[in-house]
Every structure is written in C-alpha cells, then in structure tokens.
Amino acid sequence: MVSSLLPLQPFMGFKEEIEKRRTFGIVSHPDAGKTTLTEKLLLFGGAIQVAGAVKSNKIKRHATSDFMEIEKQRGISVATSVMAFDYRGRKVNILDTPGHKDFAEDTFRTLTAVDSVIVVIDVAKGVEEQTEKLVKVCKMRKTPIIVFINKMDREGKDAFDLLDEIEQKLGLSVCPLSWPIGMGQRFQGVYNLYKKHLNLFSPHGKQTSDEMTSIEDLSDPMLEEKVGERPAAELREETTLLKEIYPEFDREYYLEGMISPVFFGSAINNFGVKELLDCFVEIAPSPLPRETEERVIHPDDDQFSGFVFKIHANIDPKHRDRIAFLRICSGIFQRNTNYQHIRLNRKIKFSNPTSFMAARKEVVETAYPGDIVGLYDSGNFKIGDTLTAGEELHFKGIPSFSPEQFRFVNNADPLKSKQLAKGITQLMDEGVAQLFTKEDNNRKIIGTVGALQFEVIQYRLKHEYGASCQYESVNLHKACWVDCEDQEELKAFTSRRKKDLALDKDGKLVYLAESAWALKTVQDNHPAINFHFTSEF
Ligand code: G4P
C-alpha cells in the first residue's frame, strides 16, 4: 500500500523520453484536408498500412475515432481522437480536432493539451472562418504554428497573395520553408528552401514518398532539366523576392509563436507530407512547461501531474463508463498507482489506462509528459480536473467560452427526472455544453457553441440515460462571467439584475445578456463590474 503511494523515481532516460515527444494538433476549416493529412502522417508513421485496394473512407474510419453512434449517423467528427506513432526516433502524438464549427469548444480544449499545431489551408479557398477562430486561440496561448497549404494539384490562389492573406487574416508572421513550382495542372512540385532540395510531383499515379533531388544552388542548370526553362526562371525570381520579403527561419522565433513556417503540398497525393513531417519532428517543441495556479510545472519535474482536457462517452452504449483523456504534464504516469484527484480530494488508481496507437487501443504501463492516456471513468472526472502524485495543483488555461446559443431545458418525462438530472450533469462535465441556473427562478438554460449540440444532448439523454428533455427558446446573446473587487458593489448589482443572472456549473456568477446593446448598457451603467467572455480570468 505504502509503496504505491510513493512517486516513481524518474530513471536515467526520463529526459530523453520527454525530448522524444511531439504532441500536436491539426486544425483547419472543414474540407481543407485535415483528415487526409492525418491519414498520410499515420501512414508514414506505420500506424496504418494501406494496401492499394483499401478505400480511402475506410482509412478515414481509422483516422478518426467515431465513438458515438450519432457521429456515424451524421458523418461529422464529433470525437477528438488521439493517434500516436513513432517516427525517426520521435514519438508523435496527434490530437485530432473536430472541424465542425458546432464543436469548436472541443477543439479549443484540445488545443490546451498540445505543444504545437499544424494549420491546414486549402490553396483555393484561402483562410476560412474556422481557421481564423482556431488560430486566434493558438495565438492566445502562444502555441507554435506550422502552416500547410494543401491541394496544390488544384488551381488556387497565387502563393504570394495567399501568404499575404495568412498574415493579414491570421495575424501570423510567415516564413515559407518550401515554395511551389506552378499549381493545378502545371504543378511540378516544390523547392525546399530549408533543406535546399527539389521535390518533384508526379500527378499520375500515387506517390508513396517525396522524390527529392538536392539542388544547393538554384542557378544550377539541373533545375531547367528537371522543371523546364520558364518554371525554373520563375522559381529563381520568386525565391529572390521571398528573401526580401520574409524573415529567415529561426527556430527560437517559431517556438515562441512569433513566426510560422509554411509548406506547400497535396495531402491526397501524398505530396509534401513527408517533407512536412521530417521538418516537424526536427523543429516542433517537445513537451512544454504548463502553468498551474500554484506554480509552473516543468515536464522533467520528478512528480507526476496531468489534467483532463476531454471526456468521451464510451463506444459501447451498454457500458456507462466514459474515457477521460489525460495530458501528462510532468513525471511518470504508472498503471495501478494511486494518484491524487485534486477536486475530489481522494486517491484514485487506474488498472486499465489506455494509449492510442491510431485505431488500436492498448493498456499502458507507463506514460511520459506529452503523452495522452485514456482513463476509464464512471463519473469521477470533469474537464479541467487535475491528477497529481500528491501535490495540490490546479492547471490553468482550460476555460469555458461564452456560448452563442441558448435554450431553456425542460423535463419531458416527469417519471425520469432523476435520470435527466444525472444525464445533464454528466454531459456538462464532459463539456458537451454549459448549464446555467437562473438566480430568480432556478430554471435551467443550456448554452452551446452550435445548434447541433442541442440534438446531441437530446439524443444522448434518451439513449444513455433513458431521459427526455424538451427545449424552449430563450432570447439571449451572450453569457458573461462577472466579478468585482468591491463586494458591496457586486451585491448591489446582483440584487438589481437578478433576473439576468445565473450560476454556471461551478457556482460562478454569470450575466445573461439579451443583446449586444443590453450588454453594452449594463457595462456602462456598472463600470465597477468586470464582464468576462471566458470562465477563466
Ligand atoms: P477535412 O478533414 O479537413 O474536413 O478534409 P478531408 O481530409 O476530409 O478532405 C476534404 C476533401 O478534400 C476530400 O474530398 C479529400 O479527398 C480532398 N482532398 C484532400 N487533400 C487534397 C489534395 O491535396 N488535393 C485535392 N484535389 N483534394 C484533396 P471529398 O470528395 O470530400 O472526399 P473523398 O470522397 O475524397 O474522401
């Protein structure tokens, strides 16, 4: 008993294990090619094998873990899956993120568990709405970003224009590490400015790997031989221009989130993907320190710590248990070891922690900082919960965002009110939506980022808890968390505005604004009150 309470002493290779890890997320607007890129990365990592006959949608099933029946029905990646593989001596952990805008909050939360991201942009569509939102969150957290411009086999925007658009709309300082030679029908490949080699594209027949030719100096006549006279001249001209416009690549700047390397390729053709991966494992950060309310946690701290960033309902509807995804932040996580669940103030041990190797799930004995383990959970976890070897810590940076859609939730089956309450609590703990309880009449309001969640909640309440709910419209624009240094002032505000106030699931006070105008008025009338758009302030 006593021995299981002792933290595991990190061994000699502990730091090497941390250094090996690359934990990242791929984000994009739907259809830019995130799933395709993920599949190709998994292929390179040997995490999946594709015989020629395997249809791409079959691989897709493996590349995104569709835990929920509803997801299969809708064909939308509701789930955030974790896929790990080894590549060139590194352990790569990809955290997949739902692209659908209604699940943006899931994606925001997943971004709290990564150390870097790859942003995929469709060359024809350029920067789209969802990409803008997601990059904003990454920038808030200073997450290092690599940009992959996809679908170069199609006609799209001029490369310089696209980089301008990325700088303007995403506010990123870009640094192209590869440069395209033509596009669409005329796409011949890319010149890798970082490694100084030419990577030629063969449009007919699938490439299994990039075909590199080393060209140290672009004045080399071999360039003409390979791509023809005109494209060679264009490439020389454009790369000269690039040097004048964009900064040299500096890894430190990239790691600080100040510059973003850019690659061009075509995921579906497996083109430029190896190039991206090779550079990624070389430059992307290993697990980074993380802030808690108490202190900064360094990955090589001896003592284990981690936080839950995602909770997922089990695949099997007959089993109620869920999987809590834990990001390990420091020390070594061990199976069957007692860890302190800080919020519940009790020890818990896990007999079947799971790691994810693409579609395969395996029980893990030990896991290191940067790794994600799945913990079977029967209702002990909420998003943001901390587990440690014993120290009282609370990880920061896993906020709830102000929802955009609101509805009253009513019980549609009075005989199942207990089930409904339990179901709602558990779904809220999973972070499916947010629940607000009105201060004046105790009515419950569900707030979500997208309309689809309302259907998900209704479906899951019925299928997993046997409860029915009905929604009733409520005219709300935003929910803002409020606080005030002056407690008297806060008290006065609370009593005057009771009908517009509610408590969130943690008992924090929230102002429910009917419109942007109402919010502005109340802000003007109560200058001492602080209004926050995220729950962490
Ligand atoms: P997402 O996860 O970002 O939503 O995008 P996904 O990978 O599903 O790709 C969206 C569509 O774009 C898919 O076509 C995919 O085949 C196509 N695509 C991905 N990369 C490239 C590329 O480099 N070039 C071209 N031309 N197309 C690309 P789909 O017709 O929607 O699906 P599917 O039937 O091909 O699976």
Coordinates of C-alpha atoms and ligand atoms in Angstrom, one line a residue:
M1 CA 0.0 0.0 0.0
V2 CA 2.7 2.4 1.1
S3 CA 4.9 1.7 -1.9
S4 CA 2.1 2.5 -4.4
L5 CA 1.8 6.0 -2.8
L6 CA 5.5 6.7 -3.5
P7 CA 6.2 8.6 -6.7
L8 CA 8.1 6.7 -9.2
Q9 CA 11.7 7.9 -9.3
P10 CA 12.4 9.1 -12.9
F11 CA 15.2 7.0 -14.4
M12 CA 18.2 7.9 -16.5
G13 CA 16.3 8.1 -19.8
F14 CA 13.5 10.1 -18.4
K15 CA 14.6 13.4 -20.0
E16 CA 15.2 11.6 -23.3
E17 CA 11.7 10.2 -23.2
I18 CA 10.4 13.7 -22.8
E19 CA 12.6 15.1 -25.5
K20 CA 11.4 12.5 -28.0
R21 CA 7.8 13.5 -27.7
R22 CA 5.9 15.8 -30.2
T23 CA 2.3 16.3 -29.2
F24 CA 0.4 18.4 -31.6
G25 CA -3.0 19.1 -33.2
I26 CA -4.0 19.6 -36.8
V27 CA -6.6 22.3 -37.3
S28 CA -8.4 23.6 -40.3
H29 CA -11.7 24.7 -41.7
P30 CA -13.8 21.6 -42.7
D31 CA -12.7 20.2 -46.0
A32 CA -9.3 21.8 -46.2
G33 CA -7.8 18.3 -45.9
K34 CA -7.1 17.7 -42.2
T35 CA -8.3 14.1 -42.2
T36 CA -6.4 13.3 -45.4
L37 CA -3.2 14.8 -44.0
T38 CA -3.7 12.9 -40.7
E39 CA -4.0 9.6 -42.7
K40 CA -0.9 10.3 -44.6
L41 CA 1.0 11.1 -41.5
L42 CA -0.2 7.9 -39.9
L43 CA 0.9 6.0 -43.0
F44 CA 4.4 7.4 -42.7
G45 CA 4.5 6.6 -39.1
G46 CA 3.5 3.0 -39.9
A47 CA 0.4 3.4 -37.7
I48 CA -1.8 2.3 -40.5
Q49 CA -1.0 0.3 -43.7
V50 CA -2.9 0.8 -46.8
A51 CA -3.0 -1.9 -49.4
G52 CA -3.9 -0.5 -52.8
A53 CA -7.4 -1.9 -52.5
V54 CA -8.3 -0.2 -49.3
K55 CA -10.8 2.5 -49.9
S56 CA -10.0 5.9 -48.5
N57 CA -13.2 6.2 -46.5
K58 CA -12.2 3.0 -44.7
I59 CA -8.9 4.6 -43.7
K60 CA -10.9 7.6 -42.7
R61 CA -12.8 5.5 -40.2
H62 CA -9.5 4.5 -38.6
A63 CA -8.1 8.0 -38.7
T64 CA -11.0 9.5 -36.7
S65 CA -12.3 7.5 -33.8
D66 CA -16.0 7.6 -34.1
F67 CA -17.0 6.6 -30.6
M68 CA -20.6 7.7 -30.9
E69 CA -23.4 6.3 -32.8
I70 CA -24.6 9.8 -33.6
E71 CA -21.3 10.6 -35.2
K72 CA -21.6 7.7 -37.5
Q73 CA -25.1 8.8 -38.5
R74 CA -24.1 12.3 -39.2
G75 CA -20.7 11.7 -40.6
I76 CA -19.3 14.5 -38.6
S77 CA -16.3 14.0 -36.4
V78 CA -17.8 14.7 -33.0
A79 CA -15.0 12.9 -31.3
T80 CA -11.5 14.2 -30.7
S81 CA -9.2 11.2 -31.1
V82 CA -5.6 10.7 -30.2
M83 CA -3.2 8.9 -32.5
A84 CA 0.3 8.1 -31.7
F85 CA 3.2 6.7 -33.7
D86 CA 7.0 6.5 -33.8
Y87 CA 8.9 8.3 -36.5
R88 CA 12.6 8.9 -36.8
G89 CA 13.3 8.3 -33.2
R90 CA 10.4 10.6 -32.1
K91 CA 7.1 9.7 -30.5
V92 CA 4.5 11.7 -32.4
N93 CA 1.1 12.2 -30.7
I94 CA -1.6 13.7 -32.9
L95 CA -4.6 15.1 -31.2
D96 CA -7.4 15.2 -33.8
T97 CA -9.9 18.0 -33.5
P98 CA -13.4 18.2 -34.8
G99 CA -13.5 20.6 -37.7
H100 CA -17.3 21.2 -37.5
K101 CA -17.9 24.7 -36.0
D102 CA -20.5 23.5 -33.6
F103 CA -17.8 21.5 -31.8
A104 CA -15.4 24.4 -31.7
E105 CA -15.2 24.3 -27.9
D106 CA -14.0 20.7 -28.1
T107 CA -11.3 21.9 -30.4
F108 CA -10.4 24.8 -28.1
R109 CA -10.0 22.4 -25.2
T110 CA -7.9 20.0 -27.2
L111 CA -5.6 22.9 -28.0
T112 CA -4.8 23.2 -24.3
A113 CA -3.3 19.8 -24.4
V114 CA -0.9 20.2 -27.4
D115 CA 2.5 21.8 -27.7
S116 CA 2.2 22.9 -31.3
V117 CA -0.2 22.9 -34.2
I118 CA -0.3 22.4 -37.9
V119 CA -2.8 24.6 -39.7
V120 CA -4.1 23.2 -43.0
I121 CA -5.3 25.7 -45.6
D122 CA -7.0 25.0 -48.9
V123 CA -5.0 26.8 -51.6
A124 CA -8.2 27.7 -53.5
K125 CA -10.2 28.8 -50.5
G126 CA -7.5 30.5 -48.6
V127 CA -8.1 31.5 -44.9
E128 CA -11.6 30.5 -43.9
E129 CA -13.7 31.4 -40.8
Q130 CA -13.0 28.4 -38.7
T131 CA -9.3 28.6 -39.2
E132 CA -9.3 32.2 -38.1
K133 CA -11.1 31.3 -34.8
L134 CA -8.8 28.4 -34.1
V135 CA -5.6 30.3 -34.8
K136 CA -6.8 33.0 -32.5
V137 CA -6.9 30.5 -29.7
C138 CA -3.5 29.2 -30.6
K139 CA -2.1 32.7 -30.6
M140 CA -3.6 33.5 -27.2
R141 CA -1.6 30.5 -25.9
K142 CA 1.5 31.4 -28.0
T143 CA 1.3 27.9 -29.5
P144 CA 3.9 27.4 -32.2
I145 CA 2.2 27.0 -35.6
I146 CA 3.3 25.4 -38.9
V147 CA 1.1 26.1 -41.9
F148 CA 0.5 23.5 -44.6
I149 CA -1.1 24.8 -47.8
N150 CA -2.9 21.9 -49.3
K151 CA -4.4 20.9 -52.7
M152 CA -1.6 22.3 -54.8
D153 CA -2.8 19.9 -57.5
R154 CA -5.8 22.2 -58.0
E155 CA -5.9 25.8 -59.3
G156 CA -5.8 28.1 -56.4
K157 CA -4.6 31.5 -55.2
D158 CA -1.2 32.9 -56.0
A159 CA 1.3 31.8 -53.4
F160 CA 2.3 35.4 -52.5
D161 CA -1.3 36.5 -52.3
L162 CA -2.1 33.6 -50.0
L163 CA 0.8 34.4 -47.7
D164 CA -0.4 38.0 -47.5
E165 CA -3.9 36.7 -46.7
I166 CA -2.5 34.5 -43.9
E167 CA -0.5 37.4 -42.5
Q168 CA -3.5 39.7 -42.6
K169 CA -6.3 37.5 -41.5
L170 CA -4.5 35.2 -39.1
G171 CA -2.0 37.8 -37.9
L172 CA 0.8 35.3 -38.4
S173 CA 4.3 36.3 -39.5
V174 CA 5.1 33.6 -42.1
C175 CA 8.3 32.1 -43.2
P176 CA 8.0 29.8 -46.3
L177 CA 10.2 26.8 -46.0
S178 CA 9.1 25.4 -49.3
W179 CA 7.9 27.1 -52.4
P180 CA 5.6 25.8 -55.2
I181 CA 6.5 25.4 -58.8
G182 CA 3.3 26.1 -60.6
M183 CA -0.1 24.9 -59.4
G184 CA -3.1 22.9 -60.6
Q185 CA -2.4 21.3 -64.0
R186 CA 1.0 23.0 -64.1
F187 CA 2.1 21.9 -60.6
Q188 CA 5.5 20.5 -60.8
G189 CA 6.5 20.2 -57.2
V190 CA 8.2 22.3 -54.5
Y191 CA 11.6 23.6 -53.8
N192 CA 12.5 23.1 -50.2
L193 CA 14.2 26.3 -49.1
Y194 CA 15.2 24.8 -45.8
K195 CA 16.9 21.6 -47.0
K196 CA 17.7 23.0 -50.4
H197 CA 16.2 20.2 -52.5
L198 CA 13.7 19.9 -55.2
N199 CA 10.7 17.7 -54.6
L200 CA 9.0 16.8 -57.8
F201 CA 5.4 16.0 -58.1
S202 CA 4.1 13.2 -60.3
P203 CA 0.4 13.9 -61.0
H204 CA -0.2 10.4 -62.5
G205 CA -0.2 7.6 -60.1
K206 CA 0.1 7.9 -56.3
Q207 CA 3.4 8.8 -54.8
T208 CA 4.5 6.7 -51.9
S209 CA 7.1 9.2 -50.9
D210 CA 8.5 12.5 -51.9
E211 CA 11.2 12.3 -54.5
M212 CA 14.0 14.6 -53.6
T213 CA 16.8 16.0 -55.7
S214 CA 19.4 18.0 -53.9
I215 CA 19.9 21.4 -55.6
E216 CA 22.0 23.5 -53.3
D217 CA 22.2 26.5 -55.6
L218 CA 19.2 27.5 -57.7
S219 CA 21.5 28.7 -60.5
D220 CA 22.3 25.0 -61.1
P221 CA 21.3 24.1 -64.7
M222 CA 19.9 20.9 -63.4
L223 CA 16.8 23.0 -62.4
E224 CA 16.0 23.6 -66.1
E225 CA 16.5 19.9 -66.8
K226 CA 14.0 19.0 -64.1
V227 CA 11.3 21.6 -64.4
G228 CA 11.8 23.3 -67.7
E229 CA 13.1 26.8 -68.6
R230 CA 10.2 29.0 -67.7
P231 CA 9.3 27.5 -64.4
A232 CA 13.0 27.5 -63.4
A233 CA 13.3 31.2 -64.2
E234 CA 10.1 31.9 -62.2
L235 CA 11.3 29.9 -59.3
R236 CA 14.6 31.8 -59.2
E237 CA 12.8 35.1 -59.4
E238 CA 10.3 34.2 -56.8
T239 CA 12.8 32.9 -54.3
T240 CA 14.9 36.0 -54.7
L241 CA 11.7 38.0 -53.8
L242 CA 11.0 35.7 -50.9
K243 CA 14.3 36.5 -49.3
E244 CA 13.5 40.2 -49.5
I245 CA 10.0 39.9 -48.0
Y246 CA 10.2 37.2 -45.4
P247 CA 12.4 36.6 -42.4
E248 CA 14.9 33.8 -42.3
F249 CA 13.7 30.8 -40.4
D250 CA 14.7 31.0 -36.7
R251 CA 13.6 28.1 -34.6
E252 CA 13.5 30.2 -31.4
Y253 CA 11.1 32.6 -33.0
Y254 CA 9.0 29.7 -34.2
L255 CA 9.0 28.2 -30.7
E256 CA 7.9 31.5 -29.2
G257 CA 5.0 31.6 -31.7
M258 CA 6.5 34.6 -33.4
I259 CA 7.0 33.1 -36.9
S260 CA 5.2 30.3 -38.7
P261 CA 6.9 28.1 -41.2
V262 CA 4.9 27.4 -44.3
F263 CA 4.9 24.3 -46.5
F264 CA 3.0 23.6 -49.8
G265 CA 1.8 20.2 -50.8
S266 CA -1.1 17.9 -51.7
A267 CA -2.2 15.6 -49.0
I268 CA -4.3 13.4 -51.2
N269 CA -1.4 12.8 -53.5
N270 CA 0.9 12.2 -50.5
F271 CA 3.0 15.1 -51.8
G272 CA 5.0 17.3 -49.4
V273 CA 3.7 15.3 -46.4
K274 CA 7.0 13.6 -45.7
E275 CA 8.7 16.9 -46.1
L276 CA 6.4 18.4 -43.6
L277 CA 6.7 15.5 -41.1
D278 CA 10.5 15.5 -41.4
C279 CA 10.7 19.1 -40.6
F280 CA 8.0 18.9 -38.0
V281 CA 9.9 16.3 -35.9
E282 CA 13.0 18.3 -36.2
I283 CA 11.7 21.7 -35.2
A284 CA 8.5 21.2 -33.2
P285 CA 8.7 21.6 -29.5
S286 CA 8.9 18.7 -27.1
P287 CA 6.5 18.9 -24.1
L288 CA 6.4 22.5 -22.8
P289 CA 6.0 23.7 -19.2
R290 CA 2.5 24.4 -18.1
E291 CA 1.0 26.9 -15.6
T292 CA -0.9 25.9 -12.6
E293 CA -2.5 28.3 -10.1
E294 CA 0.3 27.4 -7.7
R295 CA 3.5 27.2 -9.9
V296 CA 4.9 26.5 -13.3
I297 CA 5.1 22.7 -13.9
H298 CA 8.1 21.6 -15.9
P299 CA 7.9 18.3 -17.8
D300 CA 11.0 16.9 -16.1
D301 CA 9.7 17.5 -12.6
D302 CA 10.0 14.2 -10.7
Q303 CA 6.4 14.2 -9.5
F304 CA 3.6 13.1 -11.8
S305 CA 0.9 15.7 -12.8
G306 CA -1.6 15.9 -15.5
F307 CA -5.0 17.3 -16.4
V308 CA -8.2 16.1 -18.1
F309 CA -9.0 18.0 -21.3
K310 CA -11.6 15.8 -22.8
I311 CA -14.2 13.3 -21.7
H312 CA -15.8 10.9 -24.1
A313 CA -18.8 8.7 -23.7
N314 CA -18.0 5.1 -24.2
I315 CA -18.4 3.5 -27.6
D316 CA -20.5 0.7 -26.1
P317 CA -23.9 2.1 -25.1
K318 CA -24.3 -0.9 -22.8
H319 CA -21.5 0.4 -20.6
R320 CA -21.9 3.7 -19.0
D321 CA -18.3 4.4 -18.4
R322 CA -16.5 7.1 -20.2
I323 CA -13.0 7.8 -21.2
A324 CA -11.3 10.8 -19.7
F325 CA -8.3 12.0 -21.8
L326 CA -5.4 13.0 -19.5
R327 CA -2.5 15.0 -20.7
I328 CA 0.6 14.2 -18.8
C329 CA 2.5 17.3 -17.8
S330 CA 5.3 16.1 -15.6
G331 CA 6.8 13.0 -14.0
I332 CA 5.9 9.5 -15.0
F333 CA 2.4 8.1 -15.0
Q334 CA 2.1 4.5 -13.9
R335 CA -0.7 1.9 -14.1
N336 CA -2.2 0.8 -10.8
T337 CA -0.6 3.7 -8.9
N338 CA -2.6 5.9 -6.6
Y339 CA -2.9 9.4 -7.7
Q340 CA -4.5 12.4 -6.0
H341 CA -7.7 13.6 -7.7
I342 CA -7.4 17.2 -6.5
R343 CA -11.0 18.3 -6.9
L344 CA -12.4 15.2 -5.1
N345 CA -9.6 15.2 -2.6
R346 CA -9.1 11.5 -2.9
K347 CA -6.7 8.9 -4.3
I348 CA -7.6 7.0 -7.4
K349 CA -5.7 4.4 -9.3
F350 CA -6.2 3.1 -12.8
S351 CA -6.0 -0.5 -13.7
N352 CA -6.6 0.0 -17.4
P353 CA -5.1 3.3 -18.6
T354 CA -5.2 3.3 -22.4
S355 CA -2.9 4.6 -25.0
F356 CA -3.9 5.2 -28.6
M357 CA -1.9 3.9 -31.4
A358 CA -4.2 5.0 -34.3
A359 CA -7.1 2.7 -34.3
R360 CA -5.5 0.3 -31.8
K361 CA -6.0 0.8 -28.1
E362 CA -3.5 -0.6 -25.7
V363 CA -3.2 -0.7 -21.9
V364 CA -0.2 1.4 -20.9
E365 CA 2.1 0.6 -18.0
T366 CA 3.9 3.9 -18.0
A367 CA 3.4 7.2 -19.9
Y368 CA 5.5 10.3 -20.1
P369 CA 5.0 14.1 -20.3
G370 CA 3.4 14.9 -23.6
D371 CA 1.5 11.6 -23.7
I372 CA -2.2 11.3 -23.6
V373 CA -3.7 8.4 -21.7
G374 CA -7.4 7.4 -21.7
L375 CA -8.8 6.7 -18.2
Y376 CA -11.9 4.7 -17.8
D377 CA -14.2 6.8 -15.8
S378 CA -17.5 6.1 -14.1
G379 CA -18.2 9.8 -13.4
N380 CA -15.3 11.0 -11.3
F381 CA -13.9 13.4 -13.8
K382 CA -14.8 16.8 -15.1
I383 CA -13.0 18.7 -17.8
G384 CA -10.0 20.5 -16.3
D385 CA -9.6 18.1 -13.4
T386 CA -6.0 17.7 -12.1
L387 CA -4.3 14.5 -11.0
T388 CA -1.0 14.6 -9.2
A389 CA 1.3 12.4 -7.2
G390 CA 0.1 14.2 -4.2
E391 CA 0.8 18.0 -4.6
E392 CA -2.2 20.4 -4.5
L393 CA -2.1 21.8 -8.0
H394 CA -4.7 23.3 -10.4
F395 CA -3.9 23.6 -14.0
K396 CA -4.8 26.8 -15.7
G397 CA -5.9 27.6 -19.2
I398 CA -8.9 25.3 -19.7
P399 CA -11.6 27.9 -19.8
S400 CA -15.2 27.7 -20.9
F401 CA -16.1 30.2 -23.6
S402 CA -19.2 32.2 -23.7
P403 CA -21.8 30.1 -25.6
E404 CA -23.6 31.5 -28.6
Q405 CA -26.9 29.6 -28.5
F406 CA -29.2 29.2 -25.5
R407 CA -32.3 27.3 -24.7
F408 CA -34.3 26.5 -21.6
V409 CA -34.3 22.8 -20.9
N410 CA -37.4 21.2 -19.5
N411 CA -38.1 17.7 -18.4
A412 CA -40.4 15.9 -20.9
D413 CA -40.9 12.8 -18.7
P414 CA -41.7 13.5 -15.1
L415 CA -41.0 9.9 -14.1
K416 CA -37.4 10.2 -15.2
S417 CA -36.4 13.4 -13.5
K418 CA -33.5 11.8 -11.7
Q419 CA -32.2 10.3 -14.9
L420 CA -32.5 13.7 -16.6
A421 CA -30.6 15.5 -13.8
K422 CA -27.9 12.8 -13.8
G423 CA -27.6 12.9 -17.6
I424 CA -27.4 16.6 -17.8
T425 CA -24.8 16.8 -15.0
Q426 CA -22.6 14.2 -16.7
L427 CA -23.0 15.7 -20.2
M428 CA -22.0 19.1 -18.8
D429 CA -19.0 17.5 -17.0
E430 CA -17.9 16.1 -20.4
G431 CA -18.1 19.7 -21.7
V432 CA -20.8 19.0 -24.3
A433 CA -22.5 22.2 -23.4
Q434 CA -22.8 24.6 -20.4
L435 CA -25.6 24.7 -17.9
F436 CA -26.7 27.9 -16.3
T437 CA -29.2 28.0 -13.4
K438 CA -31.2 31.3 -13.2
E439 CA -30.9 33.1 -10.0
D440 CA -34.6 34.4 -9.9
N441 CA -36.5 31.2 -10.7
N442 CA -34.0 28.3 -10.8
R443 CA -34.8 27.5 -14.4
K444 CA -32.1 25.7 -16.3
I445 CA -30.6 27.1 -19.5
I446 CA -28.3 25.2 -21.8
G447 CA -25.7 27.2 -23.7
T448 CA -23.8 25.8 -26.6
V449 CA -21.5 27.0 -29.4
G450 CA -23.6 25.4 -32.1
A451 CA -27.1 24.3 -32.7
L452 CA -26.1 20.7 -33.3
Q453 CA -25.2 20.1 -29.6
F454 CA -28.9 20.5 -28.6
E455 CA -29.7 17.5 -30.8
V456 CA -26.7 15.6 -29.4
I457 CA -27.8 16.2 -25.9
Q458 CA -31.4 15.2 -26.6
Y459 CA -30.2 12.0 -28.4
R460 CA -27.7 11.1 -25.7
L461 CA -30.1 11.8 -22.8
K462 CA -32.5 9.4 -24.4
H463 CA -30.1 6.6 -25.4
E464 CA -27.7 6.7 -22.5
Y465 CA -29.9 7.9 -19.6
G466 CA -33.4 7.0 -20.7
A467 CA -34.5 10.6 -20.1
S468 CA -36.3 13.0 -22.3
C469 CA -36.0 16.7 -22.5
Q470 CA -37.7 19.5 -24.4
Y471 CA -36.2 22.8 -25.3
E472 CA -37.8 26.2 -25.1
S473 CA -36.4 29.2 -26.9
V474 CA -34.8 31.9 -24.8
N475 CA -33.7 35.2 -26.3
L476 CA -30.1 35.5 -25.3
H477 CA -27.0 36.8 -27.0
K478 CA -24.1 36.0 -24.6
A479 CA -23.2 34.8 -21.1
C480 CA -20.5 36.7 -19.4
W481 CA -18.8 35.8 -16.2
V482 CA -18.9 38.7 -13.7
D483 CA -16.8 39.7 -10.8
C484 CA -16.0 42.9 -8.9
E485 CA -13.3 43.9 -6.4
D486 CA -15.9 45.7 -4.3
Q487 CA -18.1 43.1 -2.7
E488 CA -20.8 45.8 -1.8
E489 CA -20.9 46.9 -5.4
L490 CA -21.3 43.3 -6.6
K491 CA -24.1 42.7 -4.1
A492 CA -26.0 45.8 -5.3
F493 CA -25.5 44.6 -8.9
T494 CA -26.7 41.1 -8.1
S495 CA -29.9 42.3 -6.4
R496 CA -30.7 44.8 -9.1
R497 CA -30.1 42.4 -12.0
K498 CA -31.3 39.2 -10.5
K499 CA -33.5 38.3 -13.4
D500 CA -30.5 38.4 -15.8
L501 CA -28.1 36.5 -13.6
A502 CA -27.4 32.8 -13.3
L503 CA -24.9 30.4 -11.8
D504 CA -22.7 28.2 -14.0
K505 CA -21.9 24.6 -13.1
D506 CA -19.2 25.7 -10.7
G507 CA -21.4 28.2 -9.0
K508 CA -19.7 31.2 -10.7
L509 CA -21.9 34.2 -11.3
V510 CA -22.9 34.8 -15.0
Y511 CA -24.7 37.7 -16.6
L512 CA -27.0 36.7 -19.4
A513 CA -27.2 39.4 -22.0
E514 CA -30.2 39.6 -24.3
S515 CA -28.4 41.6 -26.9
A516 CA -25.1 43.3 -27.6
W517 CA -26.8 46.5 -26.9
A518 CA -28.1 45.3 -23.5
L519 CA -24.7 44.1 -22.6
K520 CA -23.1 47.5 -23.5
T521 CA -25.8 49.3 -21.5
V522 CA -25.3 47.3 -18.4
Q523 CA -21.5 47.6 -18.7
D524 CA -21.9 51.4 -19.0
N525 CA -24.2 51.5 -16.0
H526 CA -22.0 49.3 -13.8
P527 CA -18.4 50.4 -14.5
A528 CA -17.1 48.7 -11.4
I529 CA -18.3 45.2 -12.6
N530 CA -15.9 43.2 -14.8
F531 CA -17.6 41.2 -17.6
H532 CA -15.5 38.2 -18.9
F533 CA -16.2 36.2 -22.0
T534 CA -14.3 33.1 -20.7
S535 CA -14.7 31.5 -17.4
E536 CA -11.0 31.9 -16.5
F537 CA -10.0 35.4 -15.7
Ligands
G4P1 P1 -11.2 17.8 -43.5 O1 -10.8 16.6 -42.7 O2 -10.4 19.0 -43.4 O3 -12.7 18.1 -43.5 O4 -10.9 17.4 -45.1 P2 -10.7 15.9 -45.8 O5 -9.4 15.4 -45.5 O6 -11.9 15.1 -45.5 O7 -10.7 16.4 -47.3 C1 -11.8 17.1 -47.9 C2 -11.8 16.8 -49.3 O8 -10.6 17.3 -50.0 C3 -11.8 15.3 -49.6 O9 -12.6 15.1 -50.8 C4 -10.4 15.0 -49.9 O10 -10.2 13.8 -50.8 C5 -10.0 16.2 -50.7 N1 -8.5 16.5 -50.6 C6 -7.7 16.4 -49.5 N2 -6.4 16.7 -49.9 C7 -6.5 17.0 -51.2 C8 -5.5 17.4 -52.1 O11 -4.3 17.6 -51.9 N3 -5.9 17.7 -53.4 C9 -7.2 17.5 -53.8 N4 -7.5 17.8 -55.1 N5 -8.2 17.1 -52.9 C10 -7.8 16.9 -51.7 P3 -14.1 14.6 -50.8 O12 -14.5 14.4 -52.2 O13 -14.9 15.4 -49.9 O14 -14.0 13.2 -50.0 P4 -13.4 11.8 -50.5 O15 -14.5 11.2 -51.2 O16 -12.3 12.1 -51.4 O17 -13.0 11.1 -49.3

